[in-house]
Amino acid sequence: MPMIDADGCLLNVSVEGRDGGPTLMLSNSLGCTLQMWEPQMKALTQVFRVIRYDRRGHGKSTVAPGPYTMERFGRDVLAILDDLNIEKVHWCGLSMGGMVGQWLGANAPERFGKLILANTSCYYAEPTKWLERIDAVKKGGIAAVADAVLGGWLTQDFREREPEITARMKSMLLASPVEGYLACCEALSTLDQRALLPKIKSPTLVIAGRHDMATPISAGELIRSGIPGASMTIIDAAHISNVEQPHAFTDAVVGFLTQR
Ligand SMILES: O=C(O)CC1=CCC(=O)O1
């Protein structure tokens, strides 16, 4: 896997799949690494060249000092594409990955074909929940919030039915570098990309989770209604819908990206 330099931050990047096929870039959620896309990889790599990466402060990427911003995350993505010499990609980002996708769609439209913005938000009316999480993590580490976060990621039904997958997701969260996690939470606490939405001209699919309390259907609907021509699909899942409903998620992605 190449390590790609984005203004001094080394980003862990993986490129797999069909050579010469259209390229799809996947972008992860807070507290997750590029491993979160494992349930989609077999199907997606048959159709696309797939780029995954660990956001700065996550996984094997450098924990560069904060504060982080959506612009910084967006410029990291452009640095990856430039380094790989790739002109244009489709984008699928979940949660923070969807927020970065909004920034990119509005600020670098020539680099993006279609956008999928899954389980995400453009704005938090109540940012105090992020400030409270920052406080809790500063005091007790990620373990202090892990069970509550897992409860938002996956429905209770799924957690009971799939204890191994749930344990893997929890380990991924607990392994997040605290400094990187906090710098991301700070970026979320000031998120307001509502003004960017009308600037997005790429065909866009918004995916929302029926049981997602972190970025509810209303947050997806706000994004859908702000982006000209965007459509929305709802999946029977909580926040990390690609893990909870892998087939429905993959079908939505492949269906949207391959339709003319
Ligand atoms: O970690 C969470 O609680 C859910 C979340 C919101 C934004 C994001 O990336 O993850």
XYZ file of C-alpha atoms and ligand atoms in Angstrom:
270
model
C 0.000 0.000 0.000
C 1.484 3.362 -0.897
C 1.995 6.103 1.682
C 1.178 9.416 0.001
C 2.405 12.762 1.257
C -0.239 15.445 1.681
C 1.520 18.605 2.874
C 3.750 16.611 5.223
C 1.093 14.147 6.424
C 1.641 10.597 5.197
C -1.649 9.013 4.158
C -2.088 5.258 3.962
C -3.687 4.492 0.593
C -4.808 1.237 -1.007
C -5.590 0.750 -4.700
C -7.249 -2.504 -5.777
C -9.581 -3.870 -8.384
C -10.173 -3.670 -12.096
C -7.352 -2.080 -14.001
C -8.689 0.333 -16.540
C -12.183 0.254 -15.019
C -13.795 3.444 -13.724
C -12.265 4.512 -10.421
C -14.231 4.702 -7.186
C -12.803 6.333 -4.073
C -14.135 5.297 -0.661
C -13.879 7.485 2.417
C -14.456 6.317 5.959
C -16.337 7.417 9.037
C -14.956 8.863 12.274
C -13.138 6.200 14.315
C -12.897 3.796 11.365
C -10.079 2.851 9.027
C -10.183 1.806 5.389
C -11.015 -1.684 6.716
C -14.607 -0.566 7.242
C -15.183 -1.109 3.499
C -14.273 -4.809 3.618
C -17.921 -5.955 3.124
C -18.032 -4.111 -0.215
C -14.581 -4.882 -1.602
C -15.263 -8.187 -3.370
C -18.182 -6.802 -5.354
C -16.779 -3.326 -5.985
C -13.381 -4.484 -7.222
C -15.057 -6.541 -9.958
C -16.431 -3.360 -11.499
C -14.128 -0.558 -10.382
C -10.575 0.312 -9.558
C -11.124 1.088 -5.878
C -9.083 3.569 -3.843
C -9.366 3.482 -0.063
C -7.367 5.528 2.419
C -7.031 6.226 6.116
C -8.009 9.824 6.889
C -5.234 11.817 8.615
C -5.260 10.978 12.311
C -6.683 7.502 11.622
C -5.378 4.001 10.934
C -1.860 3.902 9.505
C -1.869 7.545 8.378
C 0.114 10.139 10.290
C -1.552 11.755 13.270
C -0.758 15.281 12.123
C -1.507 17.957 14.718
C -5.014 19.483 14.551
C -7.152 21.391 14.124
C -8.525 19.581 11.094
C -11.133 20.997 8.716
C -13.212 19.613 5.841
C -11.036 21.677 3.513
C -7.915 19.971 4.898
C -9.510 16.535 4.433
C -10.575 17.507 0.910
C -7.087 18.690 -0.008
C -5.709 15.370 1.285
C -7.938 13.580 -1.224
C -6.760 15.823 -4.082
C -3.141 15.116 -3.057
C -3.861 11.374 -3.302
C -5.421 11.722 -6.761
C -2.560 13.910 -7.984
C 0.037 11.491 -6.655
C -1.683 8.546 -8.348
C -2.111 10.582 -11.524
C -5.855 10.048 -11.543
C -7.905 12.785 -13.147
C -11.412 11.842 -12.095
C -13.139 9.421 -9.701
C -16.560 8.528 -8.403
C -16.872 9.137 -4.661
C -18.548 7.141 -1.920
C -18.088 8.495 1.589
C -19.893 7.496 4.746
C -20.455 9.941 7.580
C -17.290 12.117 7.718
C -16.482 10.614 4.310
C -19.769 12.064 3.046
C -18.881 15.458 4.518
C -15.537 15.442 2.711
C -17.445 14.440 -0.436
C -19.641 17.533 -0.112
C -16.572 19.753 0.151
C -14.952 18.103 -2.862
C -18.106 18.140 -4.978
C -18.427 21.888 -4.425
C -14.738 22.838 -4.603
C -13.184 20.413 -7.092
C -16.119 19.394 -9.334
C -13.883 18.566 -12.292
C -12.283 15.704 -10.317
C -15.530 13.890 -9.467
C -17.996 11.926 -11.560
C -20.848 10.754 -9.357
C -21.084 11.276 -5.596
C -22.540 8.968 -2.976
C -23.005 10.658 0.377
C -23.998 8.035 2.935
C -25.193 8.458 6.536
C -23.948 11.984 6.693
C -24.745 15.545 7.600
C -23.910 19.007 6.286
C -24.555 20.764 9.588
C -25.106 20.001 13.260
C -27.767 22.232 14.825
C -26.572 20.991 18.225
C -22.753 20.884 18.258
C -22.600 20.447 22.050
C -22.723 16.654 21.608
C -19.307 16.890 19.923
C -17.942 19.134 22.661
C -19.185 16.652 25.271
C -17.566 13.779 23.388
C -14.281 15.704 23.164
C -14.408 16.287 26.904
C -15.170 12.618 27.662
C -12.351 11.356 25.390
C -9.860 13.823 26.864
C -10.707 12.498 30.332
C -11.150 8.788 29.701
C -9.807 7.974 26.239
C -11.919 6.465 23.463
C -12.981 3.636 25.812
C -15.059 6.214 27.692
C -17.370 6.681 24.686
C -16.949 3.374 22.839
C -20.163 1.622 23.915
C -22.305 4.680 23.241
C -20.688 5.168 19.825
C -21.157 1.471 18.937
C -24.816 1.822 19.934
C -25.145 4.531 17.297
C -23.173 2.667 14.651
C -25.146 -0.598 14.665
C -28.690 -1.438 15.787
C -29.123 -3.516 18.942
C -30.614 -6.274 16.837
C -27.505 -6.410 14.631
C -25.127 -6.253 17.606
C -26.865 -9.239 19.183
C -27.026 -11.183 15.919
C -23.451 -10.435 14.819
C -21.234 -10.282 17.929
C -18.016 -10.947 15.986
C -18.530 -8.142 13.490
C -19.570 -5.880 16.358
C -16.393 -6.780 18.281
C -14.278 -6.051 15.205
C -15.887 -2.654 14.776
C -15.329 -1.887 18.453
C -11.649 -2.854 18.196
C -11.271 -0.571 15.182
C -12.779 2.308 17.150
C -10.657 1.632 20.250
C -7.481 1.512 18.132
C -8.066 5.062 16.818
C -5.299 7.432 17.848
C -6.822 9.729 20.482
C -5.261 12.920 19.084
C -6.529 12.223 15.575
C -9.975 11.287 16.868
C -10.207 14.507 18.882
C -9.058 16.659 15.961
C -11.822 15.095 13.824
C -14.441 15.698 16.547
C -13.339 19.339 16.621
C -13.906 19.608 12.862
C -17.377 18.103 13.359
C -18.229 20.543 16.145
C -18.041 23.481 13.708
C -19.426 21.743 10.622
C -21.653 23.894 8.434
C -21.558 23.089 4.729
C -25.147 24.108 3.917
C -23.950 26.864 1.574
C -21.858 24.372 -0.426
C -24.739 22.112 -1.432
C -26.192 24.157 -4.331
C -22.678 24.316 -5.839
C -22.550 20.531 -6.242
C -23.321 19.648 -9.849
C -22.313 15.962 -9.908
C -25.108 13.391 -10.006
C -25.542 12.590 -6.307
C -27.104 9.766 -4.333
C -27.734 10.307 -0.625
C -27.988 7.131 1.461
C -29.648 7.329 4.869
C -30.181 4.722 7.574
C -33.717 4.170 8.849
C -32.355 3.698 12.395
C -29.468 6.179 12.190
C -29.604 8.509 15.197
C -26.170 10.074 14.521
C -27.074 11.436 11.079
C -30.810 10.809 10.845
C -32.965 10.653 7.716
C -33.752 14.363 8.204
C -30.011 15.147 7.851
C -29.900 13.152 4.602
C -33.042 14.897 3.403
C -31.462 18.309 4.062
C -28.535 17.308 1.845
C -30.736 15.778 -0.855
C -32.927 18.868 -1.072
C -29.893 21.170 -1.234
C -28.097 19.437 -4.121
C -29.720 19.996 -7.521
C -31.136 16.719 -8.876
C -29.919 14.546 -5.976
C -31.825 11.394 -5.074
C -32.033 9.487 -1.816
C -32.343 5.885 -0.752
C -33.036 4.604 2.752
C -31.413 1.460 4.110
C -32.702 -0.550 7.068
C -29.668 0.115 9.264
C -28.167 2.426 11.848
C -25.162 4.691 11.140
C -22.600 2.314 9.630
C -25.063 1.082 7.056
C -22.456 -0.508 4.778
C -21.556 -2.961 7.570
C -25.071 -3.544 8.882
C -26.665 -4.066 5.454
C -23.717 -4.877 3.170
C -25.752 -6.216 0.250
C -28.294 -3.397 0.198
C -25.482 -0.855 0.468
C -23.361 -2.427 -2.268
C -26.376 -2.783 -4.569
C -27.249 0.888 -4.071
C -23.668 1.943 -4.871
C -23.213 -0.270 -7.939
C -26.728 0.477 -9.220
C -26.241 4.229 -8.998
C -22.727 4.295 -10.412
C -23.465 2.037 -13.372
C -26.775 3.598 -14.408
C -26.551 5.934 -17.395
O -19.079 8.374 15.587
C -20.266 8.697 15.561
O -20.901 8.861 16.598
C -21.008 8.909 14.305
C -20.408 9.853 13.388
C -20.783 11.103 13.105
C -19.902 11.673 12.131
C -19.053 10.525 11.844
O -18.165 10.425 11.020
O -19.365 9.483 12.642
